[in-house]
Amino acid sequence: SQQGEEDPQALSIQEGENATMNCSYKTSINNLQWYRQNSGRGLVHLILIRSNEREKHSGRLRVTLDTSKKSSSLLITASRAADTASYFCATDGETGANSKLTFGKGITLSVRP
Amino acid sequence: GAGVSQSPSNKVTEKGKDVELRCDPISGHTALYWYRQSLGQGLEFLIYFQGNSAPDKSGLPSDRFSAERTGGSVSTLTIQRTQQEDSAVYLCASSLLGPLVGGTEAFFGQGTRLTVV
């Protein structure tokens, strides 16, 4: 079963605008990660935020984590056409032997030039 | 090699035949995952290997699917008596540490696109 659920499912914005994507999850986690996928092949890791962190930045990316609401958001500032891709959140379970990395269904981001 | 390598990159097989998909993880990575992704869908977890522990097979969709990881390195996913619904991209990923021992980013291969005709 999939732990994380992203929303919206699809997002279309103009180049230069900010893109905000959300992820909700069900069980406790050790960390939450965001990945990007182009053309339906291998995923590329973007950022990892641990359960004791609330916010993290990497270049134009900003990730927040609210463990009380079991949710995270990924903000891409000053978007570019090259940011067009699918974005996935991934979580691991904090619960012992069942802990493994599971992904949501993803968000399709289109950035119009 | 520098990254996770998967082979073949594409495989077309006839219904009923067996297939083997290979994954070479990054050297030294203790955790290895297999996922399946159908067109336009998310990643479906299949199986997870962590060090010398028994693998987590909870995501394998049927007993036609099996996987092994030899010597803590190369992994092979085998699908027996393939069906058309097995058609998908099969993705392998490895990470230095698994979730239970700290959790680190996963590195993905480019996947094997399996088409069952």
PDB file of C-alpha atoms in Angstrom:
ATOM      1  CA  SER A   1       0.000   0.000   0.000  1.00  0.00           C
ATOM      2  CA  GLN A   2       1.136   3.570  -0.631  1.00  0.00           C
ATOM      3  CA  GLN A   3       1.901   5.630   2.432  1.00  0.00           C
ATOM      4  CA  GLY A   4       2.117   9.099   0.909  1.00  0.00           C
ATOM      5  CA  GLU A   5      -0.480  10.901  -1.135  1.00  0.00           C
ATOM      6  CA  GLU A   6       0.410  14.011  -3.079  1.00  0.00           C
ATOM      7  CA  ASP A   7      -1.878  16.792  -4.160  1.00  0.00           C
ATOM      8  CA  PRO A   8      -2.724  18.247  -6.505  1.00  0.00           C
ATOM      9  CA  GLN A   9      -2.416  15.414  -9.007  1.00  0.00           C
ATOM     10  CA  ALA A  10      -1.482  17.895 -11.712  1.00  0.00           C
ATOM     11  CA  LEU A  11      -0.270  21.478 -11.637  1.00  0.00           C
ATOM     12  CA  SER A  12       0.263  23.892 -14.513  1.00  0.00           C
ATOM     13  CA  ILE A  13       1.962  27.229 -13.955  1.00  0.00           C
ATOM     14  CA  GLN A  14       3.740  29.965 -15.865  1.00  0.00           C
ATOM     15  CA  GLU A  15       7.502  30.186 -15.859  1.00  0.00           C
ATOM     16  CA  GLY A  16       8.655  32.408 -13.011  1.00  0.00           C
ATOM     17  CA  GLU A  17       5.764  31.500 -10.724  1.00  0.00           C
ATOM     18  CA  ASN A  18       6.135  29.407  -7.591  1.00  0.00           C
ATOM     19  CA  ALA A  19       4.895  25.823  -7.464  1.00  0.00           C
ATOM     20  CA  THR A  20       3.599  24.310  -4.239  1.00  0.00           C
ATOM     21  CA  MET A  21       3.016  20.587  -3.925  1.00  0.00           C
ATOM     22  CA  ASN A  22       1.668  18.792  -0.887  1.00  0.00           C
ATOM     23  CA  CYS A  23       2.085  15.325   0.550  1.00  0.00           C
ATOM     24  CA  SER A  24       0.123  13.641   3.314  1.00  0.00           C
ATOM     25  CA  TYR A  25       1.032  10.351   4.953  1.00  0.00           C
ATOM     26  CA  LYS A  26      -0.552   7.955   7.398  1.00  0.00           C
ATOM     27  CA  THR A  27       1.927   6.499   9.875  1.00  0.00           C
ATOM     28  CA  SER A  28       4.861   7.847  11.848  1.00  0.00           C
ATOM     29  CA  ILE A  29       8.059   8.347   9.885  1.00  0.00           C
ATOM     30  CA  ASN A  30      11.803   8.659  10.352  1.00  0.00           C
ATOM     31  CA  ASN A  31      12.161  10.927   7.358  1.00  0.00           C
ATOM     32  CA  LEU A  32      10.338  12.159   4.274  1.00  0.00           C
ATOM     33  CA  GLN A  33      11.924  12.604   0.883  1.00  0.00           C
ATOM     34  CA  TRP A  34      10.971  14.277  -2.385  1.00  0.00           C
ATOM     35  CA  TYR A  35      11.985  12.907  -5.769  1.00  0.00           C
ATOM     36  CA  ARG A  36      11.646  14.055  -9.342  1.00  0.00           C
ATOM     37  CA  GLN A  37      11.067  11.898 -12.422  1.00  0.00           C
ATOM     38  CA  ASN A  38      11.466  12.817 -16.043  1.00  0.00           C
ATOM     39  CA  SER A  39      10.097  10.736 -18.896  1.00  0.00           C
ATOM     40  CA  GLY A  40       8.907   7.832 -16.769  1.00  0.00           C
ATOM     41  CA  ARG A  41      12.334   6.450 -15.978  1.00  0.00           C
ATOM     42  CA  GLY A  42      14.658   6.674 -12.981  1.00  0.00           C
ATOM     43  CA  LEU A  43      13.846   9.013 -10.117  1.00  0.00           C
ATOM     44  CA  VAL A  44      16.261  11.637  -8.849  1.00  0.00           C
ATOM     45  CA  HIS A  45      16.462  12.533  -5.188  1.00  0.00           C
ATOM     46  CA  LEU A  46      15.739  16.196  -4.403  1.00  0.00           C
ATOM     47  CA  ILE A  47      15.692  16.617  -0.650  1.00  0.00           C
ATOM     48  CA  LEU A  48      15.348  14.665   2.603  1.00  0.00           C
ATOM     49  CA  ILE A  49      13.816  16.061   5.767  1.00  0.00           C
ATOM     50  CA  ARG A  50      13.983  14.203   9.063  1.00  0.00           C
ATOM     51  CA  SER A  51      11.108  13.879  11.485  1.00  0.00           C
ATOM     52  CA  ASN A  52      12.740  16.285  13.951  1.00  0.00           C
ATOM     53  CA  GLU A  53      13.145  18.999  11.305  1.00  0.00           C
ATOM     54  CA  ARG A  54      10.452  21.461  10.298  1.00  0.00           C
ATOM     55  CA  GLU A  55      11.923  23.169   7.260  1.00  0.00           C
ATOM     56  CA  LYS A  56      14.773  22.620   4.847  1.00  0.00           C
ATOM     57  CA  HIS A  57      16.111  24.510   1.849  1.00  0.00           C
ATOM     58  CA  SER A  58      18.117  23.462  -1.174  1.00  0.00           C
ATOM     59  CA  GLY A  59      18.615  26.041  -3.908  1.00  0.00           C
ATOM     60  CA  ARG A  60      15.151  26.961  -5.218  1.00  0.00           C
ATOM     61  CA  LEU A  61      13.532  24.179  -3.198  1.00  0.00           C
ATOM     62  CA  ARG A  62      11.926  24.599   0.183  1.00  0.00           C
ATOM     63  CA  VAL A  63      10.429  21.666   2.065  1.00  0.00           C
ATOM     64  CA  THR A  64       8.343  21.838   5.206  1.00  0.00           C
ATOM     65  CA  LEU A  65       7.250  19.014   7.463  1.00  0.00           C
ATOM     66  CA  ASP A  66       4.411  19.039   9.982  1.00  0.00           C
ATOM     67  CA  THR A  67       4.458  15.748  11.851  1.00  0.00           C
ATOM     68  CA  SER A  68       1.357  16.682  13.877  1.00  0.00           C
ATOM     69  CA  LYS A  69      -0.629  16.936  10.648  1.00  0.00           C
ATOM     70  CA  LYS A  70       1.365  14.190   8.920  1.00  0.00           C
ATOM     71  CA  SER A  71       1.979  16.433   5.948  1.00  0.00           C
ATOM     72  CA  SER A  72       4.782  17.994   3.946  1.00  0.00           C
ATOM     73  CA  SER A  73       5.006  20.594   1.230  1.00  0.00           C
ATOM     74  CA  LEU A  74       7.526  21.166  -1.526  1.00  0.00           C
ATOM     75  CA  LEU A  75       7.880  24.697  -2.846  1.00  0.00           C
ATOM     76  CA  ILE A  76       9.778  25.409  -6.048  1.00  0.00           C
ATOM     77  CA  THR A  77      10.430  29.111  -6.392  1.00  0.00           C
ATOM     78  CA  ALA A  78      10.910  31.001  -9.659  1.00  0.00           C
ATOM     79  CA  SER A  79       9.965  27.961 -11.717  1.00  0.00           C
ATOM     80  CA  ARG A  80      11.567  27.190 -15.063  1.00  0.00           C
ATOM     81  CA  ALA A  81      10.358  25.190 -18.030  1.00  0.00           C
ATOM     82  CA  ALA A  82      13.030  22.625 -17.124  1.00  0.00           C
ATOM     83  CA  ASP A  83      11.213  21.969 -13.833  1.00  0.00           C
ATOM     84  CA  THR A  84       8.482  20.219 -15.821  1.00  0.00           C
ATOM     85  CA  ALA A  85       8.426  16.669 -14.432  1.00  0.00           C
ATOM     86  CA  SER A  86       6.604  14.371 -12.038  1.00  0.00           C
ATOM     87  CA  TYR A  87       7.309  14.853  -8.337  1.00  0.00           C
ATOM     88  CA  PHE A  88       6.925  12.173  -5.691  1.00  0.00           C
ATOM     89  CA  CYS A  89       7.101  12.156  -1.939  1.00  0.00           C
ATOM     90  CA  ALA A  90       8.469   9.086  -0.205  1.00  0.00           C
ATOM     91  CA  THR A  91       8.283   8.037   3.397  1.00  0.00           C
ATOM     92  CA  ASP A  92       9.689   5.269   5.521  1.00  0.00           C
ATOM     93  CA  GLY A  93       7.779   3.700   8.362  1.00  0.00           C
ATOM     94  CA  GLU A  94       9.042   4.204  11.867  1.00  0.00           C
ATOM     95  CA  THR A  95       7.651   0.820  12.862  1.00  0.00           C
ATOM     96  CA  GLY A  96      10.453  -1.705  13.036  1.00  0.00           C
ATOM     97  CA  ALA A  97      10.490  -4.531  10.589  1.00  0.00           C
ATOM     98  CA  ASN A  98       7.862  -2.973   8.339  1.00  0.00           C
ATOM     99  CA  SER A  99      10.001   0.090   7.724  1.00  0.00           C
ATOM    100  CA  LYS A 100      10.690   0.595   4.024  1.00  0.00           C
ATOM    101  CA  LEU A 101      10.652   3.411   1.480  1.00  0.00           C
ATOM    102  CA  THR A 102       7.239   3.834  -0.144  1.00  0.00           C
ATOM    103  CA  PHE A 103       6.082   6.427  -2.662  1.00  0.00           C
ATOM    104  CA  GLY A 104       2.940   8.365  -3.414  1.00  0.00           C
ATOM    105  CA  LYS A 105       1.291   8.505  -6.832  1.00  0.00           C
ATOM    106  CA  GLY A 106       3.060  11.689  -7.821  1.00  0.00           C
ATOM    107  CA  ILE A 107       2.251  15.169  -9.056  1.00  0.00           C
ATOM    108  CA  THR A 108       2.652  16.166 -12.679  1.00  0.00           C
ATOM    109  CA  LEU A 109       4.062  19.682 -12.887  1.00  0.00           C
ATOM    110  CA  SER A 110       3.960  21.580 -16.165  1.00  0.00           C
ATOM    111  CA  VAL A 111       5.779  24.896 -16.381  1.00  0.00           C
ATOM    112  CA  ARG A 112       4.768  26.939 -19.416  1.00  0.00           C
ATOM    113  CA  PRO A 113       7.516  29.027 -21.003  1.00  0.00           C
TER     114      PRO A 113
ATOM    115  CA  GLY B   1      30.107   1.834 -11.508  1.00  0.00           C
ATOM    116  CA  ALA B   2      29.021   5.293 -10.475  1.00  0.00           C
ATOM    117  CA  GLY B   3      25.303   4.628 -10.303  1.00  0.00           C
ATOM    118  CA  VAL B   4      22.658   1.945 -10.167  1.00  0.00           C
ATOM    119  CA  SER B   5      22.666  -0.105 -13.322  1.00  0.00           C
ATOM    120  CA  GLN B   6      19.726  -2.116 -14.614  1.00  0.00           C
ATOM    121  CA  SER B   7      19.606  -4.550 -17.496  1.00  0.00           C
ATOM    122  CA  PRO B   8      18.119  -4.997 -19.937  1.00  0.00           C
ATOM    123  CA  SER B   9      16.737  -1.500 -20.496  1.00  0.00           C
ATOM    124  CA  ASN B  10      13.911  -2.925 -22.585  1.00  0.00           C
ATOM    125  CA  LYS B  11      12.489  -6.428 -22.743  1.00  0.00           C
ATOM    126  CA  VAL B  12       9.724  -7.758 -24.942  1.00  0.00           C
ATOM    127  CA  THR B  13       8.560 -11.247 -24.089  1.00  0.00           C
ATOM    128  CA  GLU B  14       5.753 -13.564 -25.036  1.00  0.00           C
ATOM    129  CA  LYS B  15       2.997 -14.310 -22.580  1.00  0.00           C
ATOM    130  CA  GLY B  16       3.850 -17.366 -20.521  1.00  0.00           C
ATOM    131  CA  LYS B  17       7.619 -16.982 -20.752  1.00  0.00           C
ATOM    132  CA  ASP B  18       9.890 -16.324 -17.769  1.00  0.00           C
ATOM    133  CA  VAL B  19      12.012 -13.172 -17.529  1.00  0.00           C
ATOM    134  CA  GLU B  20      14.932 -12.086 -15.364  1.00  0.00           C
ATOM    135  CA  LEU B  21      15.679  -8.478 -14.619  1.00  0.00           C
ATOM    136  CA  ARG B  22      19.033  -7.495 -13.177  1.00  0.00           C
ATOM    137  CA  CYS B  23      20.087  -4.690 -10.856  1.00  0.00           C
ATOM    138  CA  ASP B  24      23.644  -3.686  -9.961  1.00  0.00           C
ATOM    139  CA  PRO B  25      23.438  -1.331  -6.976  1.00  0.00           C
ATOM    140  CA  ILE B  26      26.020   1.215  -5.932  1.00  0.00           C
ATOM    141  CA  SER B  27      28.903  -0.533  -4.228  1.00  0.00           C
ATOM    142  CA  GLY B  28      28.577  -0.509  -0.448  1.00  0.00           C
ATOM    143  CA  HIS B  29      24.873   0.259  -0.377  1.00  0.00           C
ATOM    144  CA  THR B  30      23.155  -1.981   2.144  1.00  0.00           C
ATOM    145  CA  ALA B  31      19.557  -1.377   1.078  1.00  0.00           C
ATOM    146  CA  LEU B  32      18.089  -2.398  -2.263  1.00  0.00           C
ATOM    147  CA  TYR B  33      14.514  -1.883  -3.489  1.00  0.00           C
ATOM    148  CA  TRP B  34      12.457  -3.057  -6.441  1.00  0.00           C
ATOM    149  CA  TYR B  35       9.429  -1.060  -7.606  1.00  0.00           C
ATOM    150  CA  ARG B  36       7.018  -1.357 -10.498  1.00  0.00           C
ATOM    151  CA  GLN B  37       5.525   1.582 -12.325  1.00  0.00           C
ATOM    152  CA  SER B  38       2.724   1.338 -14.846  1.00  0.00           C
ATOM    153  CA  LEU B  39       2.218   4.113 -17.389  1.00  0.00           C
ATOM    154  CA  GLY B  40       1.331   7.369 -15.670  1.00  0.00           C
ATOM    155  CA  GLN B  41       1.110   5.740 -12.256  1.00  0.00           C
ATOM    156  CA  GLY B  42       3.061   5.905  -9.016  1.00  0.00           C
ATOM    157  CA  LEU B  43       5.679   3.487  -7.791  1.00  0.00           C
ATOM    158  CA  GLU B  44       4.368   0.199  -6.505  1.00  0.00           C
ATOM    159  CA  PHE B  45       6.670  -1.333  -3.886  1.00  0.00           C
ATOM    160  CA  LEU B  46       7.676  -4.920  -4.653  1.00  0.00           C
ATOM    161  CA  ILE B  47      10.529  -6.069  -2.407  1.00  0.00           C
ATOM    162  CA  TYR B  48      13.209  -4.637  -0.105  1.00  0.00           C
ATOM    163  CA  PHE B  49      16.582  -6.103   0.872  1.00  0.00           C
ATOM    164  CA  GLN B  50      18.479  -4.757   3.879  1.00  0.00           C
ATOM    165  CA  GLY B  51      21.926  -6.162   4.572  1.00  0.00           C
ATOM    166  CA  ASN B  52      21.786  -9.795   5.633  1.00  0.00           C
ATOM    167  CA  SER B  53      18.234  -9.569   6.962  1.00  0.00           C
ATOM    168  CA  ALA B  54      15.378 -11.527   5.458  1.00  0.00           C
ATOM    169  CA  PRO B  55      13.900  -9.477   2.587  1.00  0.00           C
ATOM    170  CA  ASP B  56      10.541  -7.721   2.894  1.00  0.00           C
ATOM    171  CA  LYS B  57       8.522  -9.431   0.159  1.00  0.00           C
ATOM    172  CA  SER B  58       5.194  -7.923   1.157  1.00  0.00           C
ATOM    173  CA  GLY B  59       4.752  -6.071  -2.155  1.00  0.00           C
ATOM    174  CA  LEU B  60       5.199  -8.990  -4.544  1.00  0.00           C
ATOM    175  CA  PRO B  61       1.852  -9.266  -6.386  1.00  0.00           C
ATOM    176  CA  SER B  62       1.846 -13.046  -6.821  1.00  0.00           C
ATOM    177  CA  ASP B  63       3.979 -16.143  -6.364  1.00  0.00           C
ATOM    178  CA  ARG B  64       5.111 -15.764  -9.980  1.00  0.00           C
ATOM    179  CA  PHE B  65       7.380 -12.981  -8.734  1.00  0.00           C
ATOM    180  CA  SER B  66      10.594 -13.651  -6.836  1.00  0.00           C
ATOM    181  CA  ALA B  67      13.836 -11.846  -6.214  1.00  0.00           C
ATOM    182  CA  GLU B  68      17.222 -12.565  -4.765  1.00  0.00           C
ATOM    183  CA  ARG B  69      20.259 -10.576  -3.847  1.00  0.00           C
ATOM    184  CA  THR B  70      23.531 -12.442  -4.031  1.00  0.00           C
ATOM    185  CA  GLY B  71      26.450 -11.533  -1.802  1.00  0.00           C
ATOM    186  CA  GLY B  72      24.718  -8.368  -0.690  1.00  0.00           C
ATOM    187  CA  SER B  73      25.225  -6.852  -4.125  1.00  0.00           C
ATOM    188  CA  VAL B  74      23.595  -7.772  -7.443  1.00  0.00           C
ATOM    189  CA  SER B  75      19.878  -8.483  -7.389  1.00  0.00           C
ATOM    190  CA  THR B  76      17.709 -10.382  -9.850  1.00  0.00           C
ATOM    191  CA  LEU B  77      13.930 -10.053 -10.127  1.00  0.00           C
ATOM    192  CA  THR B  78      12.340 -13.060 -11.798  1.00  0.00           C
ATOM    193  CA  ILE B  79       8.832 -13.166 -13.215  1.00  0.00           C
ATOM    194  CA  GLN B  80       7.591 -16.604 -14.165  1.00  0.00           C
ATOM    195  CA  ARG B  81       4.833 -17.302 -16.691  1.00  0.00           C
ATOM    196  CA  THR B  82       4.520 -13.630 -17.584  1.00  0.00           C
ATOM    197  CA  GLN B  83       1.088 -12.108 -18.134  1.00  0.00           C
ATOM    198  CA  GLN B  84       0.129  -8.978 -20.056  1.00  0.00           C
ATOM    199  CA  GLU B  85      -0.649  -7.155 -16.809  1.00  0.00           C
ATOM    200  CA  ASP B  86       3.013  -7.562 -15.854  1.00  0.00           C
ATOM    201  CA  SER B  87       3.899  -4.997 -18.517  1.00  0.00           C
ATOM    202  CA  ALA B  88       5.432  -2.005 -16.729  1.00  0.00           C
ATOM    203  CA  VAL B  89       8.718  -0.294 -15.954  1.00  0.00           C
ATOM    204  CA  TYR B  90      10.588  -2.102 -13.208  1.00  0.00           C
ATOM    205  CA  LEU B  91      12.781   0.213 -11.155  1.00  0.00           C
ATOM    206  CA  CYS B  92      15.600  -0.711  -8.818  1.00  0.00           C
ATOM    207  CA  ALA B  93      17.039   1.612  -6.176  1.00  0.00           C
ATOM    208  CA  SER B  94      19.770   1.357  -3.586  1.00  0.00           C
ATOM    209  CA  SER B  95      20.670   3.429  -0.567  1.00  0.00           C
ATOM    210  CA  LEU B  96      23.628   3.493   1.756  1.00  0.00           C
ATOM    211  CA  LEU B  97      21.458   2.953   4.800  1.00  0.00           C
ATOM    212  CA  GLY B  98      17.993   1.548   5.145  1.00  0.00           C
ATOM    213  CA  PRO B  99      15.226   3.248   7.151  1.00  0.00           C
ATOM    214  CA  LEU B 100      15.903   1.312  10.345  1.00  0.00           C
ATOM    215  CA  VAL B 101      19.515   2.477  10.571  1.00  0.00           C
ATOM    216  CA  GLY B 102      19.121   6.150   9.786  1.00  0.00           C
ATOM    217  CA  GLY B 103      17.713   6.293   6.304  1.00  0.00           C
ATOM    218  CA  THR B 104      19.473   7.964   3.400  1.00  0.00           C
ATOM    219  CA  GLU B 105      18.533   8.980  -0.110  1.00  0.00           C
ATOM    220  CA  ALA B 106      17.807   6.285  -2.646  1.00  0.00           C
ATOM    221  CA  PHE B 107      19.550   6.193  -6.000  1.00  0.00           C
ATOM    222  CA  PHE B 108      17.536   4.798  -8.879  1.00  0.00           C
ATOM    223  CA  GLY B 109      18.496   2.936 -11.988  1.00  0.00           C
ATOM    224  CA  GLN B 110      16.917   3.852 -15.309  1.00  0.00           C
ATOM    225  CA  GLY B 111      14.573   0.918 -15.130  1.00  0.00           C
ATOM    226  CA  THR B 112      13.661  -2.011 -17.346  1.00  0.00           C
ATOM    227  CA  ARG B 113      10.627  -1.514 -19.557  1.00  0.00           C
ATOM    228  CA  LEU B 114       8.919  -4.905 -19.778  1.00  0.00           C
ATOM    229  CA  THR B 115       6.353  -5.533 -22.475  1.00  0.00           C
ATOM    230  CA  VAL B 116       4.459  -8.812 -22.490  1.00  0.00           C
ATOM    231  CA  VAL B 117       2.818  -9.574 -25.817  1.00  0.00           C
TER     232      VAL B 117
END
